[in-house]
PDB file of C-alpha atoms in Angstrom:
ATOM      1  CA  MET A  11     -19.231  83.728  20.765  1.00  0.00           C
ATOM      2  CA  ARG A  12     -17.201  81.177  18.810  1.00  0.00           C
ATOM      3  CA  THR A  13     -17.252  78.789  21.804  1.00  0.00           C
ATOM      4  CA  LEU A  14     -21.045  78.939  21.840  1.00  0.00           C
ATOM      5  CA  ALA A  15     -21.225  78.116  18.124  1.00  0.00           C
ATOM      6  CA  VAL A  16     -18.866  75.154  18.546  1.00  0.00           C
ATOM      7  CA  ALA A  17     -20.857  73.894  21.548  1.00  0.00           C
ATOM      8  CA  ARG A  18     -24.131  74.178  19.594  1.00  0.00           C
ATOM      9  CA  SER A  19     -22.612  72.252  16.680  1.00  0.00           C
ATOM     10  CA  ILE A  20     -21.415  69.462  18.969  1.00  0.00           C
ATOM     11  CA  VAL A  21     -24.814  69.222  20.675  1.00  0.00           C
ATOM     12  CA  SER A  22     -26.598  69.178  17.295  1.00  0.00           C
ATOM     13  CA  VAL A  23     -24.427  66.319  16.043  1.00  0.00           C
ATOM     14  CA  ALA A  24     -24.952  64.387  19.293  1.00  0.00           C
ATOM     15  CA  VAL A  25     -28.743  64.803  19.084  1.00  0.00           C
ATOM     16  CA  LEU A  26     -28.840  63.706  15.436  1.00  0.00           C
ATOM     17  CA  ALA A  27     -26.659  60.688  16.224  1.00  0.00           C
ATOM     18  CA  SER A  28     -28.929  59.629  19.076  1.00  0.00           C
ATOM     19  CA  LEU A  29     -32.021  59.983  16.873  1.00  0.00           C
ATOM     20  CA  ALA A  30     -30.443  57.797  14.206  1.00  0.00           C
ATOM     21  CA  GLY A  31     -30.329  54.892  16.650  1.00  0.00           C
ATOM     22  CA  PRO A  32     -27.641  52.260  17.011  1.00  0.00           C
ATOM     23  CA  ALA A  33     -25.690  51.231  13.944  1.00  0.00           C
ATOM     24  CA  ALA A  34     -26.366  47.816  12.500  1.00  0.00           C
ATOM     25  CA  PRO A  35     -23.784  45.320  13.716  1.00  0.00           C
ATOM     26  CA  ALA A  36     -21.187  44.285  11.157  1.00  0.00           C
ATOM     27  CA  ALA A  37     -21.186  40.713   9.930  1.00  0.00           C
ATOM     28  CA  ALA A  38     -18.836  38.702  12.087  1.00  0.00           C
ATOM     29  CA  ALA A  39     -15.859  37.273  10.262  1.00  0.00           C
ATOM     30  CA  PRO A  40     -15.430  33.496  10.457  1.00  0.00           C
ATOM     31  CA  PRO A  41     -12.593  32.661  12.896  1.00  0.00           C
ATOM     32  CA  ALA A  42     -10.251  31.335  10.170  1.00  0.00           C
ATOM     33  CA  LEU A  43     -10.713  34.481   8.037  1.00  0.00           C
ATOM     34  CA  ARG A  44     -10.273  36.738  11.059  1.00  0.00           C
ATOM     35  CA  THR A  45      -7.049  34.978  12.097  1.00  0.00           C
ATOM     36  CA  ASP A  46      -5.694  35.054   8.534  1.00  0.00           C
ATOM     37  CA  VAL A  47      -6.459  38.777   8.099  1.00  0.00           C
ATOM     38  CA  GLN A  48      -5.083  39.682  11.544  1.00  0.00           C
ATOM     39  CA  ALA A  49      -1.811  37.882  10.750  1.00  0.00           C
ATOM     40  CA  PHE A  50      -1.509  39.787   7.464  1.00  0.00           C
ATOM     41  CA  VAL A  51      -2.194  43.144   9.133  1.00  0.00           C
ATOM     42  CA  ALA A  52       0.314  42.399  11.926  1.00  0.00           C
ATOM     43  CA  GLY A  53       2.948  41.729   9.257  1.00  0.00           C
ATOM     44  CA  TYR A  54       1.943  44.908   7.458  1.00  0.00           C
ATOM     45  CA  ILE A  55       2.407  46.985  10.624  1.00  0.00           C
ATOM     46  CA  ASP A  56       5.768  45.271  11.283  1.00  0.00           C
ATOM     47  CA  ALA A  57       6.856  46.196   7.747  1.00  0.00           C
ATOM     48  CA  HIS A  58       5.850  49.817   8.388  1.00  0.00           C
ATOM     49  CA  ASN A  59       7.893  49.834  11.589  1.00  0.00           C
ATOM     50  CA  GLY A  60      10.976  48.654   9.679  1.00  0.00           C
ATOM     51  CA  THR A  61      13.043  50.494   7.114  1.00  0.00           C
ATOM     52  CA  ASP A  62      12.359  48.353   4.039  1.00  0.00           C
ATOM     53  CA  ARG A  63       9.772  50.141   1.912  1.00  0.00           C
ATOM     54  CA  GLY A  64       9.952  47.233  -0.530  1.00  0.00           C
ATOM     55  CA  ALA A  65       8.454  44.961   2.127  1.00  0.00           C
ATOM     56  CA  VAL A  66       5.575  47.416   2.597  1.00  0.00           C
ATOM     57  CA  MET A  67       4.983  47.758  -1.140  1.00  0.00           C
ATOM     58  CA  GLU A  68       4.898  43.985  -1.659  1.00  0.00           C
ATOM     59  CA  MET A  69       1.797  44.032   0.523  1.00  0.00           C
ATOM     60  CA  PHE A  70      -0.094  46.432  -1.795  1.00  0.00           C
ATOM     61  CA  CYS A  71      -2.163  45.416  -4.809  1.00  0.00           C
ATOM     62  CA  ARG A  72      -0.714  46.507  -8.118  1.00  0.00           C
ATOM     63  CA  GLN A  73      -4.135  47.326  -9.527  1.00  0.00           C
ATOM     64  CA  PRO A  74      -4.783  50.843 -10.864  1.00  0.00           C
ATOM     65  CA  GLU A  75      -7.510  51.311  -8.202  1.00  0.00           C
ATOM     66  CA  VAL A  76      -5.132  50.912  -5.252  1.00  0.00           C
ATOM     67  CA  SER A  77      -5.272  53.957  -2.982  1.00  0.00           C
ATOM     68  CA  TRP A  78      -3.780  55.373   0.187  1.00  0.00           C
ATOM     69  CA  VAL A  79      -5.387  58.199   2.181  1.00  0.00           C
ATOM     70  CA  GLU A  80      -3.423  59.828   4.941  1.00  0.00           C
ATOM     71  CA  MET A  81      -4.259  63.073   6.735  1.00  0.00           C
ATOM     72  CA  GLY A  82      -6.534  64.278   3.950  1.00  0.00           C
ATOM     73  CA  ALA A  83      -4.147  63.516   1.079  1.00  0.00           C
ATOM     74  CA  ILE A  84      -5.235  60.907  -1.479  1.00  0.00           C
ATOM     75  CA  THR A  85      -2.597  58.911  -3.334  1.00  0.00           C
ATOM     76  CA  ARG A  86      -3.669  56.629  -6.187  1.00  0.00           C
ATOM     77  CA  GLY A  87      -1.682  53.974  -7.983  1.00  0.00           C
ATOM     78  CA  TRP A  88       1.041  51.620  -6.846  1.00  0.00           C
ATOM     79  CA  GLU A  89       3.958  53.739  -8.095  1.00  0.00           C
ATOM     80  CA  SER A  90       2.640  56.913  -6.443  1.00  0.00           C
ATOM     81  CA  ILE A  91       2.152  55.062  -3.156  1.00  0.00           C
ATOM     82  CA  ARG A  92       5.679  53.623  -3.420  1.00  0.00           C
ATOM     83  CA  SER A  93       7.081  57.144  -3.843  1.00  0.00           C
ATOM     84  CA  GLY A  94       5.185  58.345  -0.765  1.00  0.00           C
ATOM     85  CA  ALA A  95       6.229  55.326   1.291  1.00  0.00           C
ATOM     86  CA  GLY A  96       9.841  56.286   0.636  1.00  0.00           C
ATOM     87  CA  ILE A  97       9.401  59.352   2.828  1.00  0.00           C
ATOM     88  CA  LEU A  98       9.320  57.176   5.967  1.00  0.00           C
ATOM     89  CA  ALA A  99      11.871  54.579   4.866  1.00  0.00           C
ATOM     90  CA  GLY A 100      15.112  54.671   6.796  1.00  0.00           C
ATOM     91  CA  GLU A 101      13.654  56.410   9.825  1.00  0.00           C
ATOM     92  CA  LEU A 102      13.730  53.438  12.169  1.00  0.00           C
ATOM     93  CA  GLY A 103      13.561  54.593  15.761  1.00  0.00           C
ATOM     94  CA  THR A 104      11.693  57.841  15.089  1.00  0.00           C
ATOM     95  CA  HIS A 105       8.267  56.270  15.427  1.00  0.00           C
ATOM     96  CA  ARG A 106       6.509  52.990  16.108  1.00  0.00           C
ATOM     97  CA  VAL A 107       2.998  52.137  14.981  1.00  0.00           C
ATOM     98  CA  SER A 108       0.766  49.762  16.931  1.00  0.00           C
ATOM     99  CA  LEU A 109      -2.857  48.763  16.486  1.00  0.00           C
ATOM    100  CA  GLY A 110      -5.570  48.034  19.005  1.00  0.00           C
ATOM    101  CA  THR A 111      -8.280  45.433  18.524  1.00  0.00           C
ATOM    102  CA  MET A 112      -9.048  44.915  14.846  1.00  0.00           C
ATOM    103  CA  ASP A 113     -12.593  44.661  13.558  1.00  0.00           C
ATOM    104  CA  VAL A 114     -12.578  42.330  10.546  1.00  0.00           C
ATOM    105  CA  THR A 115     -15.617  42.334   8.260  1.00  0.00           C
ATOM    106  CA  PRO A 116     -15.818  40.058   5.213  1.00  0.00           C
ATOM    107  CA  LEU A 117     -16.755  41.846   1.980  1.00  0.00           C
ATOM    108  CA  GLY A 118     -17.372  38.747  -0.075  1.00  0.00           C
ATOM    109  CA  PRO A 119     -15.128  35.715  -0.533  1.00  0.00           C
ATOM    110  CA  ASP A 120     -11.969  37.618  -1.551  1.00  0.00           C
ATOM    111  CA  HIS A 121     -12.200  40.962   0.248  1.00  0.00           C
ATOM    112  CA  ALA A 122     -12.172  42.122   3.861  1.00  0.00           C
ATOM    113  CA  LEU A 123     -12.533  45.400   5.732  1.00  0.00           C
ATOM    114  CA  VAL A 124     -10.282  46.061   8.727  1.00  0.00           C
ATOM    115  CA  VAL A 125     -10.929  48.921  11.150  1.00  0.00           C
ATOM    116  CA  ALA A 126      -8.632  49.438  14.132  1.00  0.00           C
ATOM    117  CA  PRO A 127      -7.507  52.104  16.576  1.00  0.00           C
ATOM    118  CA  LEU A 128      -3.964  53.234  15.917  1.00  0.00           C
ATOM    119  CA  MET A 129      -1.202  54.500  18.193  1.00  0.00           C
ATOM    120  CA  ILE A 130       2.014  56.111  17.003  1.00  0.00           C
ATOM    121  CA  ASP A 131       4.825  56.473  19.509  1.00  0.00           C
ATOM    122  CA  LEU A 132       7.109  59.312  18.391  1.00  0.00           C
ATOM    123  CA  ALA A 133      10.689  59.641  19.581  1.00  0.00           C
ATOM    124  CA  ALA A 134      12.098  63.151  19.524  1.00  0.00           C
ATOM    125  CA  ALA A 135      15.106  64.933  20.973  1.00  0.00           C
ATOM    126  CA  ASP A 136      12.853  66.913  23.313  1.00  0.00           C
ATOM    127  CA  GLY A 137      10.919  63.881  24.556  1.00  0.00           C
ATOM    128  CA  ASN A 138       8.561  61.178  23.421  1.00  0.00           C
ATOM    129  CA  ALA A 139       4.969  61.712  22.374  1.00  0.00           C
ATOM    130  CA  GLN A 140       1.998  59.555  21.418  1.00  0.00           C
ATOM    131  CA  MET A 141      -0.597  60.170  18.763  1.00  0.00           C
ATOM    132  CA  ARG A 142      -3.857  58.260  18.546  1.00  0.00           C
ATOM    133  CA  GLY A 143      -5.925  57.670  15.470  1.00  0.00           C
ATOM    134  CA  ALA A 144      -7.560  55.009  13.348  1.00  0.00           C
ATOM    135  CA  MET A 145      -6.692  52.849  10.366  1.00  0.00           C
ATOM    136  CA  THR A 146      -9.031  51.367   7.807  1.00  0.00           C
ATOM    137  CA  LEU A 147      -7.846  48.780   5.300  1.00  0.00           C
ATOM    138  CA  VAL A 148      -9.682  47.150   2.424  1.00  0.00           C
ATOM    139  CA  LEU A 149      -7.897  43.915   1.606  1.00  0.00           C
ATOM    140  CA  GLU A 150      -8.110  41.700  -1.431  1.00  0.00           C
ATOM    141  CA  LYS A 151      -7.042  38.067  -1.611  1.00  0.00           C
ATOM    142  CA  ALA A 152      -5.508  37.085  -4.935  1.00  0.00           C
ATOM    143  CA  SER A 153      -3.403  34.017  -5.669  1.00  0.00           C
ATOM    144  CA  GLY A 154      -3.820  32.952  -2.044  1.00  0.00           C
ATOM    145  CA  LYS A 155      -2.306  36.152  -0.573  1.00  0.00           C
ATOM    146  CA  TRP A 156      -3.874  39.177   1.067  1.00  0.00           C
ATOM    147  CA  LYS A 157      -2.949  42.554  -0.401  1.00  0.00           C
ATOM    148  CA  VAL A 158      -3.899  46.112   0.546  1.00  0.00           C
ATOM    149  CA  LEU A 159      -6.353  47.590  -1.951  1.00  0.00           C
ATOM    150  CA  HIS A 160      -7.059  50.729   0.112  1.00  0.00           C
ATOM    151  CA  GLU A 161      -5.615  52.235   3.286  1.00  0.00           C
ATOM    152  CA  HIS A 162      -6.919  55.224   5.234  1.00  0.00           C
ATOM    153  CA  VAL A 163      -5.194  56.618   8.311  1.00  0.00           C
ATOM    154  CA  SER A 164      -6.415  59.526  10.405  1.00  0.00           C
ATOM    155  CA  LEU A 165      -5.073  60.978  13.628  1.00  0.00           C
ATOM    156  CA  GLN A 166      -6.887  62.629  16.519  1.00  0.00           C
ATOM    157  CA  PHE A 167      -5.951  66.124  17.534  1.00  0.00           C
ATOM    158  CA  PRO A 168      -7.109  67.965  20.660  1.00  0.00           C
ATOM    159  CA  ILE A 169     -10.017  70.289  19.884  1.00  0.00           C
ATOM    160  CA  VAL A 170      -7.908  73.244  21.075  1.00  0.00           C
ATOM    161  CA  ASP A 171      -5.714  72.676  18.007  1.00  0.00           C
ATOM    162  CA  PHE A 172      -8.679  73.861  15.921  1.00  0.00           C
ATOM    163  CA  GLY A 173      -9.203  77.200  17.624  1.00  0.00           C
ATOM    164  CA  ALA A 174     -11.900  76.229  20.126  1.00  0.00           C
ATOM    165  CA  GLU A 175     -11.675  78.001  23.424  1.00  0.00           C
ATOM    166  CA  GLY A 176     -11.327  75.800  26.404  1.00  0.00           C
TER     167      GLY A 176
END
């Protein structure tokens, strides 16, 4: 019975999505902005793959509105994000983050939205694993440098992880 309810929900969402029509295309970023933002994000991912949380935190805005959302948990404020970033510091070799093709959308002259697929390669004693997901960044340019104003990361899990019967 539960499988039928899940199937009906999925079909309902699919029908509603098709009725809504295609999404409006995002404004294309000028090539110079796109290149600049992509270089910043590549450096940001490299910092995450290292062990220096200070390098990661230097890439965040120090404004009170700065936020970080990961797996349903919301962290607000630079100091709170720094404390959370410390959890992963020093774990070089346990995981490696990589991004797929980045969509860069300008949000005015000093802000940009980045949306990209995400892959995390996990190294464990019992074998390696990969997790897929997505990352969204809202960047702000101040004093000639890009900074992260908001980050959101989510991971995909197989539907069987949520109790659906296969």
